[in-house]
CSV table of N, CA and C in Angstrom, one decimal:
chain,number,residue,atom,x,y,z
A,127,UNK,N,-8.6,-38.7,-60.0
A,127,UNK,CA,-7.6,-38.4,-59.0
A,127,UNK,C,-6.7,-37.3,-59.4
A,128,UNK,N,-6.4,-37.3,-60.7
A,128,UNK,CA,-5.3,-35.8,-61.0
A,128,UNK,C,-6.2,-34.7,-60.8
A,129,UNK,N,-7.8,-34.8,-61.7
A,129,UNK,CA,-8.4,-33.7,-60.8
A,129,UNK,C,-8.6,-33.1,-59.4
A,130,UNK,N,-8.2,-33.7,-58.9
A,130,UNK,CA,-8.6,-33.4,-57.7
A,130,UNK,C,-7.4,-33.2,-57.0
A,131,UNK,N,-6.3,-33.5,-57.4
A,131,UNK,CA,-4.7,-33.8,-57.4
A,131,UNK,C,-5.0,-31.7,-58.1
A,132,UNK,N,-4.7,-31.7,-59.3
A,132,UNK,CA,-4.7,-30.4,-59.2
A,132,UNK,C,-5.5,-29.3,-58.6
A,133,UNK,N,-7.1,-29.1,-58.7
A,133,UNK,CA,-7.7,-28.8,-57.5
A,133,UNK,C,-6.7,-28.2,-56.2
A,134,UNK,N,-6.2,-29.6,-55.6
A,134,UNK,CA,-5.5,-29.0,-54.5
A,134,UNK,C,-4.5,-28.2,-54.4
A,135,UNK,N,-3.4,-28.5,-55.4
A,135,UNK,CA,-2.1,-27.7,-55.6
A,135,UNK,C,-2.7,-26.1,-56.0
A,136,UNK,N,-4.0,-26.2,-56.7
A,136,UNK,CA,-4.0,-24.8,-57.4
A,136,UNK,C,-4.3,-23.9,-55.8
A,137,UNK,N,-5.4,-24.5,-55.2
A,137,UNK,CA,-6.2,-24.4,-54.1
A,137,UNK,C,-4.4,-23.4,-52.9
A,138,UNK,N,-3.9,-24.2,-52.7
A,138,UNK,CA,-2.9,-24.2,-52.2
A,138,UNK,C,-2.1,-22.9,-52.2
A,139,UNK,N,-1.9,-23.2,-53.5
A,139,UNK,CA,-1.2,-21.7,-54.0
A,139,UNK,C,-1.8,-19.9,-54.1
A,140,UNK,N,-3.0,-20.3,-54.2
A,140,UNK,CA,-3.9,-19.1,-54.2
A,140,UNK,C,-3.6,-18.4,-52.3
A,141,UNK,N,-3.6,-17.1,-53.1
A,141,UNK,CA,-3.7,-16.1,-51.2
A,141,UNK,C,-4.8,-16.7,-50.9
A,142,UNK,N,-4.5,-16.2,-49.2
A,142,UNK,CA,-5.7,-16.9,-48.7
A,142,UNK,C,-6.3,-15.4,-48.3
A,143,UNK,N,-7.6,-15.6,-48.1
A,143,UNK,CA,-9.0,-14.4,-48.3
A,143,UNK,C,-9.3,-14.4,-46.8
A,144,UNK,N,-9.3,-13.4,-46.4
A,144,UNK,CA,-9.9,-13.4,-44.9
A,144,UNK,C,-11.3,-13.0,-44.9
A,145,UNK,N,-12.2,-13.3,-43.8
A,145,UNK,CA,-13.4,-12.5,-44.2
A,145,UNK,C,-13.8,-11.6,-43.0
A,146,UNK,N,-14.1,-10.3,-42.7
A,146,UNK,CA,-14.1,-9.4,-41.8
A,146,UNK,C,-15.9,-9.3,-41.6
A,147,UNK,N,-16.6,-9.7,-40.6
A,147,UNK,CA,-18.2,-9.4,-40.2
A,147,UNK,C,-18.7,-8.4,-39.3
A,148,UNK,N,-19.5,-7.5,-40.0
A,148,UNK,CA,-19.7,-6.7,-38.8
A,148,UNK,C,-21.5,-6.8,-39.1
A,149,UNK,N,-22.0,-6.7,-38.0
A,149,UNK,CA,-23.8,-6.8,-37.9
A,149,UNK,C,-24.4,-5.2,-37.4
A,150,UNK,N,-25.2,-5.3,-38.0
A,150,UNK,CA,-25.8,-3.8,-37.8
A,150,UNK,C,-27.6,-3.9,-37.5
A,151,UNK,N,-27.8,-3.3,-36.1
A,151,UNK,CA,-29.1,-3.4,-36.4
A,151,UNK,C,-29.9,-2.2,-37.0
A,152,UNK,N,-31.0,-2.8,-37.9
A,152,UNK,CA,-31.8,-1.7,-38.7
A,152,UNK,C,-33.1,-1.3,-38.2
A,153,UNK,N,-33.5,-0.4,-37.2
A,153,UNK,CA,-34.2,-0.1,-37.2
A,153,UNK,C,-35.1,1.5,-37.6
A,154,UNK,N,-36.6,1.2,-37.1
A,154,UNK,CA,-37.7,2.2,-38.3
A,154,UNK,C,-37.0,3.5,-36.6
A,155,UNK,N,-36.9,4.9,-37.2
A,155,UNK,CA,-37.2,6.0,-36.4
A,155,UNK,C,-38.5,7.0,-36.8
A,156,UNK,N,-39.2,5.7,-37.7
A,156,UNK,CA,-40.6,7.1,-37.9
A,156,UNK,C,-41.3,7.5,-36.8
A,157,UNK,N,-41.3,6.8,-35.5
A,157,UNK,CA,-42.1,7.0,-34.4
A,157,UNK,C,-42.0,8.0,-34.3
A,158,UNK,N,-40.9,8.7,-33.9
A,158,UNK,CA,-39.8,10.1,-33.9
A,158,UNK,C,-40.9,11.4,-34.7
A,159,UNK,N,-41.6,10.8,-35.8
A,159,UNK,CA,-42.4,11.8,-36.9
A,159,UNK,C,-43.9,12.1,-35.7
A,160,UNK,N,-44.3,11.2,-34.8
A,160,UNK,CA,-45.3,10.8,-34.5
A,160,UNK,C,-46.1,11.7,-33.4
A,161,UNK,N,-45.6,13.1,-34.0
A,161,UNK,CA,-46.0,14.4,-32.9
A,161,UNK,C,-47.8,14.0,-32.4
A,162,UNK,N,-48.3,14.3,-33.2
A,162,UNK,CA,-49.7,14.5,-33.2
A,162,UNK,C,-50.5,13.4,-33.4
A,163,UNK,N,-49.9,11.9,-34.0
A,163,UNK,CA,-50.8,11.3,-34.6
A,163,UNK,C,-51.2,10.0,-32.9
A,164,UNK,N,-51.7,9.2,-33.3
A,164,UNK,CA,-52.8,8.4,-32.3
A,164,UNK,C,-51.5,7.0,-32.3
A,165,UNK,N,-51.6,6.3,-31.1
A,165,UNK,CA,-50.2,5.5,-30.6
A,165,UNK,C,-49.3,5.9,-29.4
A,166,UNK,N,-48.5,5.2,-28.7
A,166,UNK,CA,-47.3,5.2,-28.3
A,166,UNK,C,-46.6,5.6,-28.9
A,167,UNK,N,-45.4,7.0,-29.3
A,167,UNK,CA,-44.5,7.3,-29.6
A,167,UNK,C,-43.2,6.6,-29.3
A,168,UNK,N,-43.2,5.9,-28.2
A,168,UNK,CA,-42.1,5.4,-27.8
A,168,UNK,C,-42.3,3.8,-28.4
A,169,UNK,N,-42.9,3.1,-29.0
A,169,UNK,CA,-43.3,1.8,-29.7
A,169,UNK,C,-42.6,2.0,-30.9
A,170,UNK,N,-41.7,1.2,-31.2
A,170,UNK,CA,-41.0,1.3,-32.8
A,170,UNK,C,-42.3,0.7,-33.9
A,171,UNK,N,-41.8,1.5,-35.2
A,171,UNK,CA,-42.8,0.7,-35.6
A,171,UNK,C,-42.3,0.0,-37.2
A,172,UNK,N,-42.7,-1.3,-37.1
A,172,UNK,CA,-42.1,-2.6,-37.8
A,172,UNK,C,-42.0,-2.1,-39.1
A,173,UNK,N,-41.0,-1.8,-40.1
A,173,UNK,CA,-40.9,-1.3,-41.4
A,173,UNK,C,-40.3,-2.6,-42.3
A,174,UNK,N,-40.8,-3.7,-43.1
A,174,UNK,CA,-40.8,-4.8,-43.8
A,174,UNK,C,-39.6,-4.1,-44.6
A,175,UNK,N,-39.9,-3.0,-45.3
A,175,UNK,CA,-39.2,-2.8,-46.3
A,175,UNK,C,-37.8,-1.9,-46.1
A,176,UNK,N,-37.2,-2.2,-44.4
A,176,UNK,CA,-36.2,-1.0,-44.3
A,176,UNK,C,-35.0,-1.5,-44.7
A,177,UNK,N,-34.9,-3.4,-44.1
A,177,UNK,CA,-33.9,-3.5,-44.5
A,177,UNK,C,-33.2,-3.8,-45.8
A,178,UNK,N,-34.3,-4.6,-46.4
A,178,UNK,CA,-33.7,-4.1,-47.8
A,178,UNK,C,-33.3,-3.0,-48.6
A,179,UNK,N,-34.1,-1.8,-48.0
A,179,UNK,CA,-33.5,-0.4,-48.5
A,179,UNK,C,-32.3,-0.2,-48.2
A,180,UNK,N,-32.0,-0.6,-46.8
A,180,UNK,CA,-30.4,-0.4,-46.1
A,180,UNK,C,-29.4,-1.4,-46.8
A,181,UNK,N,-29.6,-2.9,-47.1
A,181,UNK,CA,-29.0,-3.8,-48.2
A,181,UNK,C,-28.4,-3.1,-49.5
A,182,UNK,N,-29.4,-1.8,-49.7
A,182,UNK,CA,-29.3,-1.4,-51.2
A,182,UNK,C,-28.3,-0.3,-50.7
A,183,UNK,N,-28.4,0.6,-49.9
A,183,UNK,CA,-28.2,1.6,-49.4
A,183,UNK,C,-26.6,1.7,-49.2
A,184,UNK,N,-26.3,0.5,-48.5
A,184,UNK,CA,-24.8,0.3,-48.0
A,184,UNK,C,-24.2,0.3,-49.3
A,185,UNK,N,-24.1,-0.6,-50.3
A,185,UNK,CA,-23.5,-0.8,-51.1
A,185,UNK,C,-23.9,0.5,-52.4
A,186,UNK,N,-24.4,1.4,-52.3
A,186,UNK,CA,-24.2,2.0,-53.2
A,186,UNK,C,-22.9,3.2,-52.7
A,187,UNK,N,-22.5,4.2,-54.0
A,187,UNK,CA,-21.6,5.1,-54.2
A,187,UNK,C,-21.4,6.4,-52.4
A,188,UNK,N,-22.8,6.9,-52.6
A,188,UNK,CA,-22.8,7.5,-51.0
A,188,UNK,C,-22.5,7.0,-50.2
A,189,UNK,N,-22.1,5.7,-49.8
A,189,UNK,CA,-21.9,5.2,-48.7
A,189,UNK,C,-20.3,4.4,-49.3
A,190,UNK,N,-19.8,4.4,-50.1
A,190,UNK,CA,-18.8,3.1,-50.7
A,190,UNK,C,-17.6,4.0,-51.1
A,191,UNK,N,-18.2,5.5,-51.9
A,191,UNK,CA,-17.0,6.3,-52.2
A,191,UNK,C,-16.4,7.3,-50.9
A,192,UNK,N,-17.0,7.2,-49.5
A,192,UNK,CA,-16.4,7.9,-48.7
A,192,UNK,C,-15.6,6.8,-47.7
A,193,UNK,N,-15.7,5.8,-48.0
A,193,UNK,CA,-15.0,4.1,-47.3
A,193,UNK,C,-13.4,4.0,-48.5
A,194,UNK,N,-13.5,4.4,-49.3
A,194,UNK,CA,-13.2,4.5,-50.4
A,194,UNK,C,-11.7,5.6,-49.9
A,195,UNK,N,-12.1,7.0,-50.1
A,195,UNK,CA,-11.6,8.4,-49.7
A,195,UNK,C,-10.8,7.9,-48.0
A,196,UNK,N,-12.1,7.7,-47.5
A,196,UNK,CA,-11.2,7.4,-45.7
A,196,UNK,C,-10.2,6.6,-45.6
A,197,UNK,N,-10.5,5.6,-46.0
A,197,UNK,CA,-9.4,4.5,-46.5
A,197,UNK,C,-7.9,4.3,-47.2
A,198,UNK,N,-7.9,5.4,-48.2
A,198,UNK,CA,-7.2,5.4,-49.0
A,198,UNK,C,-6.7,4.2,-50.1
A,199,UNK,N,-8.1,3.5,-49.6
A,199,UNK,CA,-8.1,2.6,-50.8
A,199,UNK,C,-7.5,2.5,-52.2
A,200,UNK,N,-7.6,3.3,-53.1
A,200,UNK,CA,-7.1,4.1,-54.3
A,200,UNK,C,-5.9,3.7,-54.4
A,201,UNK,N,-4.8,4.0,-53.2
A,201,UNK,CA,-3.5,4.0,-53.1
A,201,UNK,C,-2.9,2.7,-52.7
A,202,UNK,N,-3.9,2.2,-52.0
A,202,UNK,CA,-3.6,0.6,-51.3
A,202,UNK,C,-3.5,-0.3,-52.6
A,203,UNK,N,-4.8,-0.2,-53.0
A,203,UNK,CA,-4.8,-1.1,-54.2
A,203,UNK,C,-4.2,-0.7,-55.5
A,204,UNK,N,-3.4,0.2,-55.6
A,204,UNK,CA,-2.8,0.5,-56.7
A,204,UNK,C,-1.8,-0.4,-56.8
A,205,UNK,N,-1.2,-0.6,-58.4
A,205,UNK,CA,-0.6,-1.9,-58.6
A,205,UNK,C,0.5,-1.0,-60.3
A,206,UNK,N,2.0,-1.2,-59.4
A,206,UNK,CA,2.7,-1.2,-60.3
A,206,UNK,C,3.1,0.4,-60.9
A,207,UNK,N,2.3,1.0,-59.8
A,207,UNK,CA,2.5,2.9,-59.7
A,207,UNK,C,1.2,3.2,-60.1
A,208,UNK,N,0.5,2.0,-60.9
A,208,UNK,CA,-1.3,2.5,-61.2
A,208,UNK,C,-2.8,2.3,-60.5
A,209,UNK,N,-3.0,3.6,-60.0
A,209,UNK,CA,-4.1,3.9,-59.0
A,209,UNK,C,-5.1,3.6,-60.1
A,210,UNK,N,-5.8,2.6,-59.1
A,210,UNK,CA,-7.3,2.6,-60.1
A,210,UNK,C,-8.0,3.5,-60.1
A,211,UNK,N,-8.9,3.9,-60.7
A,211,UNK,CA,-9.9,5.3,-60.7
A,211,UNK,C,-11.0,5.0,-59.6
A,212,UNK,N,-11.5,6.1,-58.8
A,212,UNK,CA,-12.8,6.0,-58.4
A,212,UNK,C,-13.5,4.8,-58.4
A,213,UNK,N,-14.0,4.8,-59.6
A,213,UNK,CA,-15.3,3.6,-60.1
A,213,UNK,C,-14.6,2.4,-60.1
A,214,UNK,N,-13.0,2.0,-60.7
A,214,UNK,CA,-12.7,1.1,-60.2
A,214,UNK,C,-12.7,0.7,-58.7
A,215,UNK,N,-12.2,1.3,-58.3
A,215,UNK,CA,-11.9,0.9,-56.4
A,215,UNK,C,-13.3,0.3,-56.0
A,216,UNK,N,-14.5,1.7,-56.0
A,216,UNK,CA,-15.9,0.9,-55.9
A,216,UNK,C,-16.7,0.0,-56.6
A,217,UNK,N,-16.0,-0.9,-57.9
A,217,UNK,CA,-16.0,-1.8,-58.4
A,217,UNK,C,-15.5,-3.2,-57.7
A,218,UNK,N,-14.2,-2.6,-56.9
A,218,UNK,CA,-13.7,-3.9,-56.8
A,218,UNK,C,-14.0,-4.0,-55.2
A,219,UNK,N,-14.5,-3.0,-54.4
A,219,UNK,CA,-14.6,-3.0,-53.2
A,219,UNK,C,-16.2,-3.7,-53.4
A,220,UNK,N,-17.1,-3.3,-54.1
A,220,UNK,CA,-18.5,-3.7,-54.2
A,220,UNK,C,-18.2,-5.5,-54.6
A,221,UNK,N,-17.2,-6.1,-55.1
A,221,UNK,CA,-16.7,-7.2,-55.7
A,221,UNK,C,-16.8,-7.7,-53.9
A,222,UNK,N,-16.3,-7.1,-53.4
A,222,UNK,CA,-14.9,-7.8,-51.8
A,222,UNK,C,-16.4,-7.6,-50.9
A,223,UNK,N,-17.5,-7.3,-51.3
A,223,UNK,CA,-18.6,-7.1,-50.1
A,223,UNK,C,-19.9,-7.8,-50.1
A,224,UNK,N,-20.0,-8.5,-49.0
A,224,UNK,CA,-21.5,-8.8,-49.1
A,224,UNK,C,-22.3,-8.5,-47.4
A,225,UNK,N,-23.6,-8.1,-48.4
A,225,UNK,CA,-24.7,-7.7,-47.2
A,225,UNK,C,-25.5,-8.7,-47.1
A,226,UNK,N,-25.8,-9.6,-46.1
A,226,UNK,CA,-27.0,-9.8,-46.0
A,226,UNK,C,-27.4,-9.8,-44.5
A,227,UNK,N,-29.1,-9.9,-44.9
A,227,UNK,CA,-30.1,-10.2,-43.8
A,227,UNK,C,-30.3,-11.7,-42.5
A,228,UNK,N,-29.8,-11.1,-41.7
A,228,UNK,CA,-30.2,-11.9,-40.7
A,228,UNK,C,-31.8,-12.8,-40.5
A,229,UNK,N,-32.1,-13.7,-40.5
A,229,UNK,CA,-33.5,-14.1,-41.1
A,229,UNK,C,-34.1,-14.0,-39.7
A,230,UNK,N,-35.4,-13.8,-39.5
A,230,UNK,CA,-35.9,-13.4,-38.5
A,230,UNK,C,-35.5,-12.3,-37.4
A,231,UNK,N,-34.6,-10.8,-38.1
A,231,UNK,CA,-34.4,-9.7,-37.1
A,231,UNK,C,-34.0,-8.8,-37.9
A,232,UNK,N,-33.7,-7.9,-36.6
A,232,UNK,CA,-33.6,-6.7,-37.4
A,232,UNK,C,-31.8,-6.5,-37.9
A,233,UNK,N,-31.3,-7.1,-38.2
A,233,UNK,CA,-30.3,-7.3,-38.4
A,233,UNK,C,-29.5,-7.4,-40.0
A,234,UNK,N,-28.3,-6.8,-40.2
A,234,UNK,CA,-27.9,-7.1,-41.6
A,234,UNK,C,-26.5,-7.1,-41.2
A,235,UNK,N,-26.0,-8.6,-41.9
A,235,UNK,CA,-24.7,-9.0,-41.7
A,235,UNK,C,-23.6,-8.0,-42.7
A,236,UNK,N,-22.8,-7.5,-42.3
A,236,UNK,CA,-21.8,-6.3,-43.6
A,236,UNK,C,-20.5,-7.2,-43.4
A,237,UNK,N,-19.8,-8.3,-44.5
A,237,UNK,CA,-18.8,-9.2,-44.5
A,237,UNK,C,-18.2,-8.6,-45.8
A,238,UNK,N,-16.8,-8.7,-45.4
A,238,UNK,CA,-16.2,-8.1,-46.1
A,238,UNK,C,-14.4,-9.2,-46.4
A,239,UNK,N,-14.6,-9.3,-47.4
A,239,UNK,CA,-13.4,-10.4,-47.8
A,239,UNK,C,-12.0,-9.6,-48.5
A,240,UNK,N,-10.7,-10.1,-48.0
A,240,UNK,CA,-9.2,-9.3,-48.1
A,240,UNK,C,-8.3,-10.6,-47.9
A,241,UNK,N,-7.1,-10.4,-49.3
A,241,UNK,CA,-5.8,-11.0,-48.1
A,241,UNK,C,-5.5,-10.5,-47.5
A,242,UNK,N,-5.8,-9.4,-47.0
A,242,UNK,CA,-5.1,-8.8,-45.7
A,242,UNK,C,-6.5,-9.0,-44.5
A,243,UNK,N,-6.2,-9.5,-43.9
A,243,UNK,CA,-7.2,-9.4,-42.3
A,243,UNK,C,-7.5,-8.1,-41.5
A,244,UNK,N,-6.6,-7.5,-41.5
A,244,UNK,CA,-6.6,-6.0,-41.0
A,244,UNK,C,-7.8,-5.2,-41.8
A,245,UNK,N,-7.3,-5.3,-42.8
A,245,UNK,CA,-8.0,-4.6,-44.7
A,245,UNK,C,-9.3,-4.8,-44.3
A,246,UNK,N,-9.6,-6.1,-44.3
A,246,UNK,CA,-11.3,-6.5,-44.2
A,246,UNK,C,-11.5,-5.9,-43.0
A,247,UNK,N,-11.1,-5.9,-41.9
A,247,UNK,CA,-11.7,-5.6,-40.4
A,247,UNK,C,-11.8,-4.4,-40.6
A,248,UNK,N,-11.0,-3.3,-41.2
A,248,UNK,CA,-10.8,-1.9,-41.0
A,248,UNK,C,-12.3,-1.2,-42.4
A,249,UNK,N,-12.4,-2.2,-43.7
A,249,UNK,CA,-13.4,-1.8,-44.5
A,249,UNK,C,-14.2,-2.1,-43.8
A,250,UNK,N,-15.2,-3.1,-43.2
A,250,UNK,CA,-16.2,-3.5,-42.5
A,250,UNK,C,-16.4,-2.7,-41.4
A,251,UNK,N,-15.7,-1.8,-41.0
A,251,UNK,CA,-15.8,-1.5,-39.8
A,251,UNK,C,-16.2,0.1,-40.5
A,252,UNK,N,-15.5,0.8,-41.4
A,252,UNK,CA,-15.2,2.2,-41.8
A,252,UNK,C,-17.0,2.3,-42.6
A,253,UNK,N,-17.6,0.9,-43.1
A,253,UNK,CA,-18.4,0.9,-44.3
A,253,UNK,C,-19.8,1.1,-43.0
A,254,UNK,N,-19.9,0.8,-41.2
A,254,UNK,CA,-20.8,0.9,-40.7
A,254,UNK,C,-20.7,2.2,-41.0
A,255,UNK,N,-19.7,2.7,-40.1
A,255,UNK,CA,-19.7,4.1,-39.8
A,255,UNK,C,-20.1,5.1,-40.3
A,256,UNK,N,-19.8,5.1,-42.2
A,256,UNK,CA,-20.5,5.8,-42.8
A,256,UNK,C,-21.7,5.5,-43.0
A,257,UNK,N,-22.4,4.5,-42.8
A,257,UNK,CA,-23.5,4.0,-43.0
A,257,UNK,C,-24.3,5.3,-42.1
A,258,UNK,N,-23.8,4.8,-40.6
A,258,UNK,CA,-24.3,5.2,-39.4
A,258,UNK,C,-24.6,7.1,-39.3
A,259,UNK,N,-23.2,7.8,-40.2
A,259,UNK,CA,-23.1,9.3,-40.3
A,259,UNK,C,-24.1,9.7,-41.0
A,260,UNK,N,-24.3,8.6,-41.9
A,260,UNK,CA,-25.3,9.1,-43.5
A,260,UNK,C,-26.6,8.8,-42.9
A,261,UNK,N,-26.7,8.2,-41.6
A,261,UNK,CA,-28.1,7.6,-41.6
A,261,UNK,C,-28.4,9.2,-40.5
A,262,UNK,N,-27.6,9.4,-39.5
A,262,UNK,CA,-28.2,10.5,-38.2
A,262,UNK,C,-28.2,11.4,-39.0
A,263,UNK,N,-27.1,12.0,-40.1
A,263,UNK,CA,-27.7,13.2,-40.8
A,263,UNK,C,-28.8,13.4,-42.1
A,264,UNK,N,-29.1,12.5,-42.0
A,264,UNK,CA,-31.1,12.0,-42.4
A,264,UNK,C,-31.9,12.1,-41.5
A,265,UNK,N,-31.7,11.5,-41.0
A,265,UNK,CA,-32.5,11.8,-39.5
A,265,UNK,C,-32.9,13.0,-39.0
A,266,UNK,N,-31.7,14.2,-39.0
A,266,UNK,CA,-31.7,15.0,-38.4
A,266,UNK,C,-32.5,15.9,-39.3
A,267,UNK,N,-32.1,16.2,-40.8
A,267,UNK,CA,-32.7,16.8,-41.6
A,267,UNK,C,-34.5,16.3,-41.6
A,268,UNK,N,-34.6,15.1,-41.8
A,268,UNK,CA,-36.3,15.0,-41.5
A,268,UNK,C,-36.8,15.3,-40.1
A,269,UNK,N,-36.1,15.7,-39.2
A,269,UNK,CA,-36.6,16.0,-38.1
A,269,UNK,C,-37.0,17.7,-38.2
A,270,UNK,N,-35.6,18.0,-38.8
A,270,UNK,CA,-35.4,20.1,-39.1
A,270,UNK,C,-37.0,20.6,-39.8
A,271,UNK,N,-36.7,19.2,-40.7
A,271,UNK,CA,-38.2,19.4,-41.6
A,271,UNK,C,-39.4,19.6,-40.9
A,272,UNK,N,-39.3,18.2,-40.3
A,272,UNK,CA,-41.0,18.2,-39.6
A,272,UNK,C,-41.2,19.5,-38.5
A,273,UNK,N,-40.1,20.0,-37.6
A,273,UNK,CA,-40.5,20.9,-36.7
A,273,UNK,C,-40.4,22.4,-37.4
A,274,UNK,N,-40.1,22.4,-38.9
A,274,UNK,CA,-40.2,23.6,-39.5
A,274,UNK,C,-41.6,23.8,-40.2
A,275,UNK,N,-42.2,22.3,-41.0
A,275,UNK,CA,-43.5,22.3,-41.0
A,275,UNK,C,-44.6,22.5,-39.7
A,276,UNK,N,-43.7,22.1,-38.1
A,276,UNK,CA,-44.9,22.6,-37.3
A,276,UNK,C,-45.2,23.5,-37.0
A,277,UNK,N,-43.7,24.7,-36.9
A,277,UNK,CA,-43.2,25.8,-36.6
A,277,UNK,C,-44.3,26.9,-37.3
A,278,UNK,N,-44.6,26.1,-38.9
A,278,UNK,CA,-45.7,27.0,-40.1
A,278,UNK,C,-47.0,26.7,-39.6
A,279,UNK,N,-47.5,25.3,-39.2
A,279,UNK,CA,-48.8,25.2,-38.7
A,279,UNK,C,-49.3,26.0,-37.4
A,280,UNK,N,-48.2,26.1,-36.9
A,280,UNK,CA,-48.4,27.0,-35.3
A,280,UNK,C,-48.4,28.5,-35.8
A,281,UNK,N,-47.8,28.7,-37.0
A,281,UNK,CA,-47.9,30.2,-37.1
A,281,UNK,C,-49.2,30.5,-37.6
A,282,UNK,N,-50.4,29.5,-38.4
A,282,UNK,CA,-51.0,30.1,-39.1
A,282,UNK,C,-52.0,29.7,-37.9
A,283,UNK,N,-52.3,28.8,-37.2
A,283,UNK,CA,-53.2,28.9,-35.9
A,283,UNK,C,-52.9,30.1,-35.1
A,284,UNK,N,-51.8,30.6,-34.8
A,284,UNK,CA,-51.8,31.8,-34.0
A,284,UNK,C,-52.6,33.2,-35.1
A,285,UNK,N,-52.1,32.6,-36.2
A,285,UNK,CA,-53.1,34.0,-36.7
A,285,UNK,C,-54.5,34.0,-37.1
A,286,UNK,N,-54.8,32.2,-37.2
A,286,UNK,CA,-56.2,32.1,-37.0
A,286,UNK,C,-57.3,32.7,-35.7
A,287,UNK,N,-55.9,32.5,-34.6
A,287,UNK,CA,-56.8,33.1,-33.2
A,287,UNK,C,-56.8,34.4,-33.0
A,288,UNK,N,-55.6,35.0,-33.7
A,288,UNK,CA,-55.6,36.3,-33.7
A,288,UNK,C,-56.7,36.9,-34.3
A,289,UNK,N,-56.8,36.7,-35.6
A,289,UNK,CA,-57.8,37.0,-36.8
A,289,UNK,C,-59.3,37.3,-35.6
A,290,UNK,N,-59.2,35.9,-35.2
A,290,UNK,CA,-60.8,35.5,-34.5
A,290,UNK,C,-60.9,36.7,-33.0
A,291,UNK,N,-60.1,37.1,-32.7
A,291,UNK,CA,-60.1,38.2,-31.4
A,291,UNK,C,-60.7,39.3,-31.3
């Protein structure tokens, strides 16, 4: 009975932790690559291993130290006039986060825990976004790519027909 007598009182006293959810769906844009090859281009196609890359993805430094900077995290969490460093903040913000997978979709849950409620809604919300910037300017770059590799295959067919004239 005291155990559990203490338990409560401790329980009691502790801030209370909000938890902020935001859901993201993860899907493949290889179709997008699928100039030439045999298929529906417009058919997504099922990538087993995306969302765990994205799992991994979120929570690292590229995506954690610009949530981090936008936030002004550094300053929020400073304590007593002392700003934690960098790697602290993304220490303790990688501490305040969890990713997971939605079972059966393409989905990954981004929950994010604060005594402040605002805090959590506003990191969960800032941690898609960058997600989302870092993911189109990937995108865009493998796209620059592949139409610059086609740009070279079209040049050396035009000189093959040339050649052949």
């Amino acid at each position: 009975l005291l155990v559990l007598l203490t338990a409560a009182v401790v329980t009691y006293f502790q801030p209370r932790e909000y938890m902020s959810s935001v859901f993201v769906e993860v899907k493949s844009t290889a179709q997008n690559m699928r100039i030439f090859g045999n298929g529906d281009p417009s058919m997504p196609i099922h990538d087993p291993t995306l969302a765990p890359t994205v799992f991994q993805v979120i929570q690292r430094t590229g995506v954690l130290y610009p949530v981090i900077e936008d936030l002004k995290l550094q300053d929020k969490w400073a304590v007593g006039g002392q700003r934690p460093t960098k790697e602290q903040a993304y220490q303790r913000l990688k501490s305040k986060l969890n990713v997971d997978e939605v079972r059966n979709t393409d989905l990954l849950q981004i929950s994010v825990l604060s005594t402040n409620p605002q805090e959590a809604a506003n990191i969960a919300n800032k941690i898609v976004a960058v997600y989302q910037q870092t993911r189109v300017e990937e995108e865009r770059d493998m796209m620059n790519r592949a139409v610059a590799s086609m740009n070279e295959e079209v040049a050396k067919q035009q000189t093959m027909v040339d050649d052949a004239s």
